[in-house]
Short mmCIF file of C-alpha atoms and ligand atoms in Angstrom, two decimals:
data_model
loop_
_atom_site.label_atom_id
_atom_site.label_comp_id
_atom_site.label_asym_id
_atom_site.label_seq_id
_atom_site.Cartn_x
_atom_site.Cartn_y
_atom_site.Cartn_z
CA MET I 1 -2.66 -6.75 21.08
CA THR I 2 -5.97 -8.62 20.95
CA ALA I 3 -6.16 -12.87 20.45
CA PHE I 4 -6.07 -13.46 16.54
CA VAL I 5 -5.74 -16.57 14.36
CA TYR I 6 -4.41 -16.34 10.43
CA ARG I 7 -7.39 -17.76 8.38
CA CYS I 8 -7.00 -18.84 4.78
CA THR I 9 -8.56 -16.37 2.17
CA ASP I 10 -8.99 -19.31 0.12
CA CYS I 11 -10.33 -22.49 2.11
CA ARG I 12 -11.02 -20.60 5.27
CA LYS I 13 -8.75 -23.07 7.65
CA GLU I 14 -7.88 -21.43 10.58
CA PHE I 15 -4.19 -21.25 12.36
CA THR I 16 -1.84 -20.60 14.94
CA ARG I 17 0.35 -17.35 14.64
CA ASP I 18 2.79 -19.99 15.19
CA ALA I 19 1.69 -22.53 13.26
CA VAL I 20 2.51 -20.96 9.46
CA ARG I 21 4.41 -18.25 8.62
CA TYR I 22 3.39 -17.21 5.01
CA LEU I 23 0.43 -18.73 2.97
CA CYS I 24 -1.70 -21.44 3.52
CA PRO I 25 0.28 -24.82 3.83
CA ASP I 26 -2.64 -26.47 1.22
CA CYS I 27 -3.82 -23.48 -0.61
CA GLY I 28 0.03 -22.05 -1.18
CA ALA I 29 1.18 -25.54 -2.32
CA ARG I 30 -1.19 -24.99 -5.21
CA TYR I 31 0.82 -21.21 -5.85
CA ARG I 32 3.21 -21.26 -8.78
CA PRO I 33 5.10 -18.75 -9.48
CA GLY I 34 3.69 -16.29 -12.52
CA THR I 35 0.24 -16.36 -10.53
CA PRO I 36 -1.42 -14.28 -8.43
CA LEU I 37 -0.77 -16.05 -4.62
CA THR I 38 -3.30 -18.92 -3.74
CA GLY I 39 -4.11 -19.63 0.25
CA VAL I 40 -3.43 -15.41 1.36
CA LEU I 41 -4.04 -15.41 4.99
CA GLU I 42 -5.89 -12.90 6.64
CA VAL I 43 -5.47 -12.15 10.72
CA VAL I 44 -8.75 -12.41 12.24
CA PHE I 45 -9.25 -10.65 15.75
CA ASP I 46 -11.46 -11.64 18.25
CA GLU I 47 -13.94 -9.52 18.20
CA ASP I 48 -14.65 -9.16 21.44
CA GLY I 49 -11.15 -8.10 22.05
CA LEU I 50 -11.50 -5.36 19.37
CA ARG I 51 -14.97 -4.40 20.95
CA ARG I 52 -12.95 -3.16 23.73
CA VAL I 53 -11.93 -0.47 22.66
CA ASP I 54 -12.32 3.03 24.26
CA ARG I 55 -14.36 5.11 21.29
CA ALA I 56 -13.01 8.20 23.65
CA ARG I 57 -9.48 7.47 23.22
CA PRO I 58 -9.03 4.79 20.98
CA ASP I 59 -5.67 2.32 21.77
CA TRP I 60 -4.56 0.95 18.44
CA SER I 61 -2.58 -1.61 19.98
CA LEU I 62 -5.40 -3.89 20.08
CA PHE I 63 -5.94 -3.81 16.56
CA SER I 64 -2.11 -4.96 16.02
CA ALA I 65 -0.64 -8.48 15.24
CA VAL I 66 2.71 -8.05 16.85
CA GLU I 67 3.11 -6.87 20.38
CA PRO I 68 4.17 -3.70 20.81
CA ARG I 69 7.36 -4.30 22.79
CA PHE I 70 8.99 -5.88 19.63
CA PHE I 71 8.22 -2.29 17.92
CA PRO I 72 11.31 -0.90 15.92
CA PRO I 73 12.15 2.87 17.31
CA LEU I 74 11.46 4.37 13.68
CA VAL I 75 8.09 6.67 13.79
CA VAL I 76 5.92 5.39 11.19
CA GLY I 77 2.01 6.66 9.70
CA ARG I 78 0.22 9.37 11.83
CA THR I 79 0.61 11.24 8.39
CA PRO I 80 -1.74 14.06 8.00
CA LEU I 81 -5.19 13.89 5.92
CA VAL I 82 -4.65 17.04 3.80
CA PRO I 83 -8.39 18.87 3.33
CA ALA I 84 -8.11 19.77 -0.63
CA THR I 85 -11.83 21.31 -0.91
CA ARG I 86 -10.77 24.00 -3.73
CA LEU I 87 -9.78 20.74 -5.64
CA GLY I 88 -12.70 18.83 -4.78
CA GLN I 89 -15.05 21.25 -5.78
CA SER I 90 -13.16 21.73 -8.97
CA LEU I 91 -14.25 17.66 -9.29
CA GLY I 92 -17.82 17.95 -7.58
CA VAL I 93 -16.48 16.41 -4.35
CA PRO I 94 -15.70 19.33 -1.57
CA LYS I 95 -15.55 16.97 0.45
CA LEU I 96 -11.93 15.93 -0.26
CA PHE I 97 -9.05 14.93 1.60
CA VAL I 98 -5.38 13.95 1.09
CA LYS I 99 -3.91 11.08 3.46
CA ASN I 100 -0.32 11.71 2.68
CA ASP I 101 1.37 9.01 3.23
CA GLY I 102 4.77 10.66 1.70
CA GLN I 103 5.46 11.91 4.68
CA ASN I 104 6.64 8.70 5.77
CA PRO I 105 10.14 8.06 6.90
CA SER I 106 11.57 6.77 4.01
CA GLY I 107 8.50 8.48 1.53
CA SER I 108 5.93 6.04 1.22
CA LEU I 109 3.34 3.93 2.65
CA LYS I 110 5.33 1.01 2.59
CA ASP I 111 7.03 1.93 5.67
CA ARG I 112 3.65 1.07 7.57
CA ALA I 113 3.90 -2.67 6.47
CA SER I 114 8.11 -3.34 7.19
CA PHE I 115 7.28 -1.65 10.53
CA LEU I 116 5.17 -4.15 10.76
CA ILE I 117 7.00 -7.40 9.59
CA VAL I 118 10.32 -5.95 11.58
CA ALA I 119 8.81 -6.42 14.32
CA GLU I 120 7.55 -9.33 13.56
CA ALA I 121 11.22 -10.70 12.99
CA GLN I 122 12.37 -8.87 16.32
CA ARG I 123 9.42 -11.61 17.85
CA LEU I 124 10.88 -14.23 16.16
CA GLY I 125 14.39 -13.23 16.79
CA GLU I 126 15.27 -13.06 13.07
CA GLN I 127 18.12 -10.99 12.30
CA ARG I 128 17.67 -10.71 8.46
CA VAL I 129 14.21 -9.25 6.31
CA VAL I 130 14.12 -10.68 2.52
CA CYS I 131 11.96 -9.03 0.01
CA ALA I 132 11.76 -8.22 -3.96
CA SER I 133 10.64 -5.21 -4.47
CA THR I 134 9.98 -2.41 -7.18
CA GLY I 135 11.42 0.43 -5.31
CA ASN I 136 9.81 2.00 -2.21
CA ALA I 137 9.16 -1.78 -0.10
CA ALA I 138 12.60 -1.64 -0.36
CA SER I 139 13.53 1.57 0.76
CA ALA I 140 10.97 1.07 3.31
CA LEU I 141 12.14 -2.42 4.68
CA ALA I 142 16.09 -0.92 4.68
CA ALA I 143 14.93 1.97 6.63
CA VAL I 144 13.03 0.24 9.45
CA CYS I 145 15.89 -2.66 9.66
CA ALA I 146 18.51 0.57 9.96
CA SER I 147 16.52 1.74 13.62
CA ALA I 148 16.21 -1.84 14.52
CA GLY I 149 19.78 -2.93 13.70
CA VAL I 150 18.61 -5.85 11.74
CA GLN I 151 19.75 -6.46 8.37
CA ALA I 152 17.64 -6.41 5.09
CA LEU I 153 18.58 -7.97 1.98
CA ILE I 154 16.90 -6.18 -1.10
CA PHE I 155 16.24 -7.96 -4.62
CA VAL I 156 15.18 -5.04 -6.88
CA PRO I 157 14.36 -4.96 -10.59
CA GLU I 158 17.86 -3.21 -12.49
CA LYS I 159 15.24 -0.47 -13.36
CA ALA I 160 14.23 0.95 -10.11
CA PRO I 161 14.29 5.04 -9.69
CA ARG I 162 17.76 6.30 -8.47
CA ALA I 163 16.57 7.80 -5.50
CA LYS I 164 14.98 4.63 -4.19
CA LEU I 165 18.14 2.60 -4.94
CA VAL I 166 20.12 5.65 -3.29
CA GLN I 167 17.81 5.28 0.37
CA MET I 168 18.28 2.13 0.53
CA VAL I 169 22.03 1.65 -0.31
CA LEU I 170 22.64 4.42 1.93
CA SER I 171 20.29 2.59 4.67
CA GLY I 172 22.84 -0.73 4.65
CA ALA I 173 20.80 -2.57 3.39
CA ARG I 174 22.13 -5.53 1.15
CA VAL I 175 20.98 -4.63 -2.35
CA VAL I 176 20.99 -7.35 -5.45
CA PRO I 177 19.75 -5.59 -8.55
CA VAL I 178 18.27 -8.31 -10.88
CA LYS I 179 18.44 -8.46 -14.51
CA GLY I 180 14.99 -8.61 -15.26
CA THR I 181 10.95 -7.90 -14.11
CA TYR I 182 10.14 -7.20 -10.44
CA ASP I 183 8.63 -10.76 -11.06
CA ASP I 184 11.93 -12.21 -11.58
CA ALA I 185 12.96 -10.69 -8.22
CA PHE I 186 10.36 -11.71 -6.77
CA LYS I 187 10.64 -15.34 -7.54
CA LEU I 188 14.30 -14.94 -6.78
CA SER I 189 13.78 -14.16 -3.12
CA LEU I 190 11.19 -16.47 -2.40
CA GLU I 191 13.94 -19.22 -3.05
CA PHE I 192 16.77 -17.44 -1.13
CA THR I 193 14.26 -17.15 2.10
CA ALA I 194 13.48 -21.14 1.50
CA LYS I 195 16.63 -22.12 0.97
CA ARG I 196 18.70 -20.03 3.02
CA GLY I 197 16.65 -18.55 5.70
CA GLY I 198 15.34 -15.16 6.86
CA LEU I 199 12.28 -13.89 7.04
CA ASN I 200 10.48 -12.73 3.76
CA ARG I 201 8.70 -9.21 3.57
CA ASN I 202 7.07 -10.20 0.13
CA THR I 203 3.86 -8.45 -0.37
CA ALA I 204 0.78 -10.52 0.70
CA TYR I 205 3.57 -13.55 0.87
CA HIS I 206 3.60 -12.16 4.58
CA PRO I 207 0.28 -11.70 6.28
CA LEU I 208 1.97 -9.08 8.24
CA THR I 209 2.29 -6.79 5.24
CA ILE I 210 -1.74 -6.59 4.69
CA GLU I 211 -1.87 -5.50 8.34
CA GLY I 212 0.84 -3.21 8.72
CA LYS I 213 -0.83 -1.10 5.66
CA LYS I 214 -4.39 -1.38 7.29
CA THR I 215 -2.69 1.18 9.92
CA VAL I 216 -3.53 3.80 6.56
CA SER I 217 -7.19 3.26 7.31
CA LEU I 218 -7.59 3.09 11.06
CA GLU I 219 -5.91 6.84 11.17
CA ILE I 220 -8.14 8.04 8.28
CA ALA I 221 -11.48 7.21 10.51
CA GLU I 222 -9.54 8.27 13.47
CA GLN I 223 -8.86 11.76 11.73
CA LEU I 224 -12.26 11.95 10.16
CA GLY I 225 -13.65 12.39 14.20
CA LEU I 226 -14.19 7.78 14.32
CA ARG I 227 -16.36 7.83 10.81
CA ALA I 228 -15.37 6.04 7.75
CA PRO I 229 -15.37 8.08 4.43
CA ASP I 230 -17.66 7.22 1.91
CA ALA I 231 -15.56 6.24 -0.96
CA VAL I 232 -11.22 5.84 -1.12
CA PHE I 233 -9.00 6.10 -4.34
CA VAL I 234 -6.44 4.02 -4.00
CA SER I 235 -3.50 2.76 -6.80
CA ALA I 236 -3.07 -0.27 -6.95
CA GLY I 237 0.13 -2.80 -8.42
CA ASP I 238 -0.09 -6.17 -6.16
CA GLY I 239 -3.65 -5.08 -4.53
CA VAL I 240 -2.17 -5.20 -0.98
CA ILE I 241 -2.47 -1.43 -0.37
CA LEU I 242 -5.96 -1.78 -1.25
CA ALA I 243 -6.32 -5.22 0.71
CA GLY I 244 -4.78 -3.34 3.51
CA VAL I 245 -7.61 -0.38 3.05
CA HIS I 246 -10.32 -3.05 2.99
CA LYS I 247 -8.89 -4.86 6.47
CA GLY I 248 -8.29 -1.89 8.24
CA PHE I 249 -11.75 -0.74 7.74
CA VAL I 250 -13.25 -4.46 8.67
CA ASP I 251 -11.74 -4.30 11.73
CA LEU I 252 -13.27 -0.86 12.52
CA LEU I 253 -16.88 -2.15 11.52
CA ARG I 254 -16.15 -5.26 13.46
CA ALA I 255 -15.12 -3.11 16.70
CA GLY I 256 -17.84 -1.34 16.27
CA LEU I 257 -16.17 2.43 15.66
CA ILE I 258 -17.64 2.41 12.37
CA ASP I 259 -21.04 2.00 10.73
CA HIS I 260 -20.34 1.44 7.13
CA LEU I 261 -17.27 0.17 4.88
CA PRO I 262 -16.31 3.00 2.21
CA ARG I 263 -16.48 1.93 -1.71
CA LEU I 264 -12.92 1.23 -2.58
CA PHE I 265 -11.99 2.20 -5.90
CA ALA I 266 -8.10 0.83 -7.25
CA VAL I 267 -7.02 2.73 -10.18
CA GLN I 268 -4.32 1.27 -12.22
CA ALA I 269 -2.35 2.22 -15.18
CA GLU I 270 -3.88 1.42 -18.87
CA LYS I 271 -0.89 -1.30 -19.30
CA SER I 272 -0.64 -2.98 -15.72
CA ASP I 273 -4.35 -3.42 -15.35
CA ALA I 274 -4.56 -7.04 -14.53
CA ILE I 275 -6.73 -6.24 -11.32
CA HIS I 276 -9.17 -4.10 -13.48
CA ARG I 277 -9.58 -6.95 -15.72
CA TYR I 278 -10.04 -9.19 -13.30
CA VAL I 279 -12.67 -7.39 -11.56
CA GLN I 280 -14.51 -6.79 -14.43
CA THR I 281 -14.54 -9.96 -15.94
CA GLY I 282 -14.09 -12.35 -13.48
CA VAL I 283 -11.55 -14.06 -15.21
CA TYR I 284 -7.62 -13.47 -14.74
CA SER I 285 -4.85 -12.86 -16.44
CA ASP I 286 -1.52 -11.01 -16.47
CA ALA I 287 -0.57 -7.47 -18.23
CA PRO I 288 2.05 -8.60 -20.29
CA ASP I 289 3.58 -5.94 -20.93
CA PRO I 290 3.00 -3.12 -17.36
CA ALA I 291 5.10 -0.42 -18.54
CA THR I 292 4.00 3.06 -17.07
CA VAL I 293 5.48 5.84 -15.39
CA ALA I 294 4.08 4.96 -12.04
CA ASP I 295 7.43 2.31 -11.53
CA SER I 296 5.42 1.52 -7.84
CA ILE I 297 2.15 0.21 -9.81
CA SER I 298 4.05 -1.43 -12.88
CA VAL I 299 3.11 -5.26 -12.07
CA SER I 300 2.85 -8.29 -14.62
CA CYS I 301 0.68 -10.44 -11.87
CA PRO I 302 -0.52 -8.95 -9.09
CA SER I 303 -0.14 -11.08 -6.25
CA ASN I 304 -2.69 -10.01 -4.22
CA ALA I 305 -5.04 -9.80 -7.28
CA HIS I 306 -7.93 -12.01 -5.36
CA TRP I 307 -8.44 -10.36 -2.36
CA ALA I 308 -8.34 -6.77 -4.40
CA ARG I 309 -11.05 -8.05 -6.29
CA ARG I 310 -13.38 -9.12 -3.40
CA ALA I 311 -12.64 -5.79 -1.57
CA ILE I 312 -13.82 -4.07 -4.73
CA VAL I 313 -16.79 -5.75 -4.88
CA GLU I 314 -17.86 -6.39 -1.34
CA THR I 315 -17.68 -2.82 -0.62
CA LYS I 316 -19.42 -2.06 -4.54
CA GLY I 317 -16.02 0.12 -5.43
CA ALA I 318 -14.77 -0.07 -8.79
CA THR I 319 -11.47 0.09 -10.80
CA VAL I 320 -10.55 2.69 -13.29
CA THR I 321 -7.52 2.80 -15.33
CA VAL I 322 -5.45 5.88 -16.14
CA SER I 323 -3.11 6.85 -18.90
CA ASP I 324 0.74 7.75 -18.23
CA ALA I 325 -0.30 11.73 -19.83
CA GLU I 326 -3.27 11.31 -17.22
CA ILE I 327 -0.94 10.22 -14.19
CA LEU I 328 1.04 13.30 -15.02
CA ASP I 329 -1.36 15.63 -15.27
CA ALA I 330 -2.56 14.77 -11.54
CA GLN I 331 0.47 14.69 -10.77
CA ALA I 332 0.83 18.27 -11.44
CA THR I 333 -2.59 19.49 -10.12
CA LEU I 334 -2.41 17.61 -6.95
CA ALA I 335 1.10 19.57 -6.33
CA ALA I 336 -0.45 23.15 -7.51
CA ARG I 337 -3.81 23.14 -6.11
CA SER I 338 -3.27 20.96 -2.55
CA GLY I 339 0.43 21.27 -2.03
CA VAL I 340 1.06 17.35 -1.92
CA PHE I 341 3.51 16.55 -4.36
CA THR I 342 3.39 12.53 -5.01
CA GLU I 343 4.88 10.50 -6.91
CA PRO I 344 3.57 8.96 -9.82
CA ALA I 345 2.20 6.37 -8.28
CA GLY I 346 0.89 8.60 -5.70
CA ALA I 347 -0.96 10.77 -8.25
CA ALA I 348 -2.20 7.87 -10.24
CA ALA I 349 -5.24 8.01 -7.33
CA PHE I 350 -5.94 11.29 -7.87
CA ALA I 351 -6.30 10.74 -11.69
CA GLY I 352 -8.54 8.43 -11.08
CA LEU I 353 -10.89 10.03 -9.10
CA ALA I 354 -10.89 12.63 -11.85
CA LYS I 355 -11.92 10.18 -14.30
CA TRP I 356 -14.43 8.78 -12.09
CA GLN I 357 -16.02 12.39 -11.48
CA ALA I 358 -16.17 13.08 -15.37
CA GLY I 359 -18.23 9.42 -15.97
CA ALA I 360 -21.71 8.52 -16.00
CA ASN I 361 -21.38 7.28 -12.30
CA ALA I 362 -20.04 10.19 -10.31
CA LEU I 363 -19.89 10.93 -6.97
CA PRO I 364 -22.40 13.46 -5.65
CA ALA I 365 -21.23 16.58 -3.93
CA SER I 366 -21.99 15.03 -0.07
CA ALA I 367 -19.41 12.01 -0.61
CA GLU I 368 -16.75 12.10 1.40
CA VAL I 369 -13.83 11.27 -0.42
CA VAL I 370 -9.80 10.06 0.42
CA VAL I 371 -7.19 10.44 -2.23
CA LEU I 372 -4.54 8.09 -0.93
CA ALA I 373 -1.37 9.75 -1.81
CA THR I 374 0.54 6.70 -1.42
CA GLY I 375 4.58 7.93 -2.49
CA HIS I 376 6.93 11.54 -1.90
CA GLY I 377 7.04 13.21 -5.25
CA LEU I 378 10.96 13.58 -4.72
CA LYS I 379 11.05 9.46 -5.16
CA ASP I 380 11.08 10.05 -8.68
CA ILE I 381 11.48 13.23 -10.51
CA ASP I 382 12.97 11.94 -13.83
CA ALA I 383 8.99 11.56 -14.64
CA PRO I 384 7.79 14.76 -14.15
CA LEU I 385 10.74 16.60 -15.30
CA LYS I 386 10.48 16.30 -19.18
CA ARG I 387 7.17 18.53 -18.66
CA VAL I 388 8.70 20.79 -16.02
CA THR I 389 10.17 23.75 -17.67
CA ILE I 390 12.98 25.69 -15.48
CA PRO I 391 12.58 29.17 -15.95
CA PRO I 392 16.31 30.46 -17.54
CA PRO I 393 18.64 32.78 -14.93
CA ILE I 394 18.10 36.23 -15.04
CA GLU I 395 20.67 39.09 -14.04
CA PRO I 396 20.68 40.09 -9.98
CA SER I 397 18.62 43.10 -10.92
CA LEU I 398 14.77 43.81 -10.83
CA ASP I 399 14.68 44.44 -14.39
CA GLY I 400 15.03 41.08 -15.23
CA VAL I 401 12.24 39.76 -12.82
CA PRO I 402 9.65 38.58 -14.97
CA VAL I 403 6.83 39.67 -12.67
CA SER I 404 5.80 43.15 -11.65
C1 PLP H 1 3.64 -0.40 -3.73
C2 PLP H 1 2.91 1.41 -4.01
C3 PLP H 1 1.57 1.41 -5.08
C4 PLP H 1 0.67 -0.28 -4.62
O1 PLP H 1 1.24 -0.64 -3.82
P1 PLP H 1 0.59 -2.46 -3.99
O2 PLP H 1 -0.20 -2.62 -2.57
O3 PLP H 1 1.36 -2.87 -5.08
O4 PLP H 1 -1.13 -2.13 -4.51
C5 PLP H 1 0.76 2.65 -4.79
N1 PLP H 1 1.97 3.50 -4.46
C6 PLP H 1 3.08 3.76 -4.19
C7 PLP H 1 4.41 4.58 -3.83
C8 PLP H 1 3.55 2.34 -3.84
O5 PLP H 1 5.10 2.18 -3.35
ZN1 ZN H 2 -6.19 -22.95 2.16
#
């Protein structure tokens, strides 16, 4: 571990790790449920410390904000970066890679954040970790808590996909479905930890969720031979994966391991588009009815909207919105042409790339592009099932086999 401080992303005041837990005490006090978080803290490592990293054999624990001795036993991350050259060719970017984070233990990138938060809980001696989630953060927390022997308490909106609910219940979490939206569950979980204790894992509310998610960028750079790609496409709900991806590349740049930041592209569903509109207009407003087939990115009020916008502007990236039909098409194309089966929210990133490449500012053929497949396809089969035709059975004789 490298020495670090927490710095407020609004007022830039700095705090030692044990002086604060969640938001900046000043800017966070202005936060009202139902608006994006204010006073989100950023981990700022000592730059000389990061520069100790050995290019030939990088020790990523130097980039961790929790000491490895507190890490849970479950192995998280180290997911493959899959070359998708043929698929990329069809979009004019043959140097296309899919980072398949569906191969995490609970099947989504959320394992990375849960891993670091449970490590932090062990450092603090907290016996319980609490979160609100549309599903994946909760099933990730449940799995990591199970491996560490820590209790997970989870508030989910009642409409979460069944596979995710099964995962969290089987992992032994206390699951509390809430009548209402994700935003309602978020508020309730904050109230719980404020009044009854435990460590709150809510996305961006706890700064180490961003640090956990950044490990995906460390891996991408390492898998490309310690280089930054030209562009990364990320689906965005709360904008915390996007912030994590950004933070990872910022740390790599400060450590001298890469020489530029990739352009970051945030892809949102058409009706869950608060970050998109915020970037376009500079003015924030909620997405009033964020319904989309991609449940993991259905968010009315993105908790990390401010950092997400900054990440896009700073890296000269962009935002793209996609329809449910485009998302389901992308899911099928990705599965059929790269072998990666990702849930609708994961496929949204690829749908965004396809849309971007059809537009006026398409990336050139030389561009090295990474698409994040954030969750496993088996997380939610109800959505694609509507468009899949399972062939009827035949008699067990060659005569009935429909191919010669
Ligand atoms: C959570 C999640 C996202 C979106 O991440 P945010 O940090 O909310 O923007 C995308 N895809 C999957 C599969 C997720 O679980
Ligand atoms: Zn502040």
